[in-house]
Amino acid sequence: PDDRAALKEMARIMTEKGSLILTVPHRSFYFANDDRFVGHYRRYEISELAEKLRDAGLEISVIEKVLGPLEKITMITVVFFASSLARFKRGSAKAMKNPLIKPKIIAPVFKMVNLFYAAVIWLDARIFPRRFASVILLKSVKKRI
């Protein structure tokens, strides 16, 4: 909840040669139910995070894209279906005893689809410009005096 205090504490315990590496949710306009689902308090703009790091005595040395917009679309969709399934399961005890999809069948299929989709997500993060990234990585070091 108090990211400024957390950054100041991280900077305080860093050595002069140390680095702080953060991955953060990027782009405040992407904030949605999936962020609440995973416990995010906010999404960051690079300029906003750079200011908070400067206030903590740090400066950004590297900024990299980690995930692109397709990941965000995927997470919104997954959270929607997971929430819908949870509501369905609460309302149907009989469905729990007699599932439509057997885990022994779905697990290998899910694994194959997941491997393929991971490659697509990786490609998505490399194709789209940084301004569309849904997650970024920042490396920070102590300010040089």
Coordinates of C-alpha atoms in Angstrom, one line a residue:
P1 CA 0.0 0.0 0.0
D2 CA 2.8 2.5 0.8
D3 CA 5.2 2.0 -2.2
R4 CA 7.2 5.1 -1.4
A5 CA 8.1 3.8 2.1
A6 CA 8.9 0.4 0.6
L7 CA 11.2 1.9 -2.0
K8 CA 13.0 4.0 0.6
E9 CA 13.6 1.0 2.8
M10 CA 15.0 -1.0 -0.1
A11 CA 17.3 1.9 -1.0
R12 CA 18.4 2.2 2.6
I13 CA 19.5 -1.4 2.9
M14 CA 21.2 -1.5 -0.5
T15 CA 25.0 -1.4 -0.8
E16 CA 26.6 1.2 -3.0
K17 CA 27.3 -1.5 -5.7
G18 CA 23.9 -3.1 -5.3
S19 CA 21.0 -3.0 -7.7
L20 CA 17.3 -3.1 -7.2
I21 CA 15.4 -5.0 -9.8
L22 CA 11.6 -4.5 -9.9
T23 CA 8.9 -5.9 -12.1
V24 CA 5.8 -3.8 -11.9
P25 CA 2.4 -3.7 -13.6
H26 CA 2.6 -1.0 -16.2
R27 CA 0.0 1.5 -17.6
S28 CA -2.5 2.8 -15.1
F29 CA -5.3 2.7 -17.8
Y30 CA -4.9 -1.1 -17.8
F31 CA -6.1 -1.4 -14.2
A32 CA -9.0 -3.9 -14.1
N33 CA -10.5 -6.8 -12.2
D34 CA -7.5 -9.1 -12.9
D35 CA -5.3 -6.6 -11.0
R36 CA -7.6 -6.7 -8.0
F37 CA -7.7 -10.5 -8.3
V38 CA -3.9 -10.8 -7.9
G39 CA -3.7 -8.1 -5.2
H40 CA -2.2 -5.1 -7.1
Y41 CA -2.8 -1.7 -5.5
R42 CA -1.9 0.2 -8.7
R43 CA -0.3 0.2 -12.1
Y44 CA 2.6 2.5 -12.8
E45 CA 3.6 4.9 -15.5
I46 CA 7.4 5.0 -16.0
S47 CA 7.6 8.7 -15.1
E48 CA 5.7 8.2 -11.9
L49 CA 7.9 5.3 -10.8
A50 CA 11.1 7.2 -11.8
E51 CA 10.0 10.0 -9.5
K52 CA 9.3 7.6 -6.6
L53 CA 12.7 6.0 -7.1
R54 CA 14.4 9.4 -7.2
D55 CA 12.7 10.3 -3.9
A56 CA 14.1 7.1 -2.4
G57 CA 17.7 8.0 -3.6
L58 CA 17.7 5.6 -6.6
E59 CA 18.0 6.2 -10.4
I60 CA 16.8 3.9 -13.2
S61 CA 19.6 2.3 -15.2
V62 CA 17.6 -0.2 -17.3
I63 CA 14.0 -0.4 -18.4
E64 CA 12.7 -3.5 -20.3
K65 CA 9.4 -4.8 -21.4
V66 CA 8.3 -8.1 -19.9
L67 CA 4.8 -8.6 -21.1
G68 CA 2.7 -7.0 -23.8
P69 CA -1.0 -6.2 -24.2
L70 CA -2.0 -9.7 -25.1
E71 CA -1.1 -10.8 -21.6
K72 CA -3.5 -8.2 -20.2
I73 CA -6.3 -9.4 -22.4
T74 CA -5.6 -13.0 -21.4
M75 CA -5.6 -12.2 -17.7
I76 CA -8.9 -10.3 -17.9
T77 CA -10.5 -13.2 -19.7
V78 CA -9.1 -15.8 -17.4
V79 CA -10.2 -14.0 -14.3
F80 CA -13.7 -13.5 -15.8
F81 CA -14.0 -17.2 -16.5
A82 CA -12.5 -18.3 -13.2
S83 CA -14.9 -16.0 -11.3
S84 CA -17.8 -17.4 -13.4
L85 CA -16.8 -21.0 -12.7
A86 CA -16.5 -20.3 -9.0
R87 CA -20.0 -18.9 -8.9
F88 CA -21.3 -21.9 -10.9
K89 CA -19.6 -24.4 -8.6
R90 CA -21.1 -22.7 -5.5
G91 CA -24.5 -23.1 -7.0
S92 CA -24.2 -26.7 -8.2
A93 CA -22.9 -29.3 -5.7
K94 CA -24.0 -32.1 -8.2
A95 CA -21.7 -30.6 -10.9
M96 CA -18.7 -31.1 -8.5
K97 CA -19.4 -34.8 -8.1
N98 CA -19.8 -35.5 -11.8
P99 CA -17.4 -33.2 -13.7
L100 CA -17.9 -32.7 -17.4
I101 CA -14.2 -32.6 -18.1
K102 CA -11.9 -35.3 -16.7
P103 CA -8.6 -34.0 -15.3
K104 CA -6.6 -36.8 -16.9
I105 CA -7.8 -35.7 -20.3
I106 CA -7.6 -31.9 -19.9
A107 CA -4.2 -31.7 -18.2
P108 CA -2.1 -32.8 -21.2
V109 CA -4.2 -30.6 -23.6
F110 CA -3.8 -27.6 -21.2
K111 CA 0.0 -28.2 -21.0
M112 CA 0.3 -28.2 -24.8
V113 CA -1.9 -25.1 -25.3
N114 CA 0.0 -23.3 -22.5
L115 CA 3.4 -24.0 -24.1
F116 CA 2.2 -22.6 -27.4
Y117 CA 0.5 -19.6 -25.8
A118 CA 3.7 -18.8 -23.8
A119 CA 5.5 -18.5 -27.1
V120 CA 2.8 -16.2 -28.4
I121 CA 3.0 -14.0 -25.2
W122 CA 6.8 -13.9 -25.5
L123 CA 6.5 -12.7 -29.1
D124 CA 3.8 -10.2 -28.1
A125 CA 6.1 -8.6 -25.6
R126 CA 8.9 -8.2 -28.2
I127 CA 6.7 -6.9 -31.0
F128 CA 4.7 -4.2 -29.3
P129 CA 6.4 -0.9 -28.3
R130 CA 7.2 -0.3 -24.6
R131 CA 4.3 2.1 -24.3
F132 CA 1.9 -0.8 -24.7
A133 CA 3.7 -3.1 -22.2
S134 CA 1.5 -4.5 -19.4
V135 CA 4.5 -5.4 -17.2
I136 CA 7.9 -3.7 -17.1
L137 CA 11.2 -4.5 -15.5
L138 CA 13.4 -1.7 -14.0
K139 CA 16.9 -1.9 -12.7
S140 CA 17.8 0.9 -10.3
V141 CA 21.0 1.8 -8.6
K142 CA 21.9 4.3 -5.9
K143 CA 22.2 7.9 -7.1
R144 CA 25.8 9.0 -7.8
I145 CA 26.8 11.9 -5.7

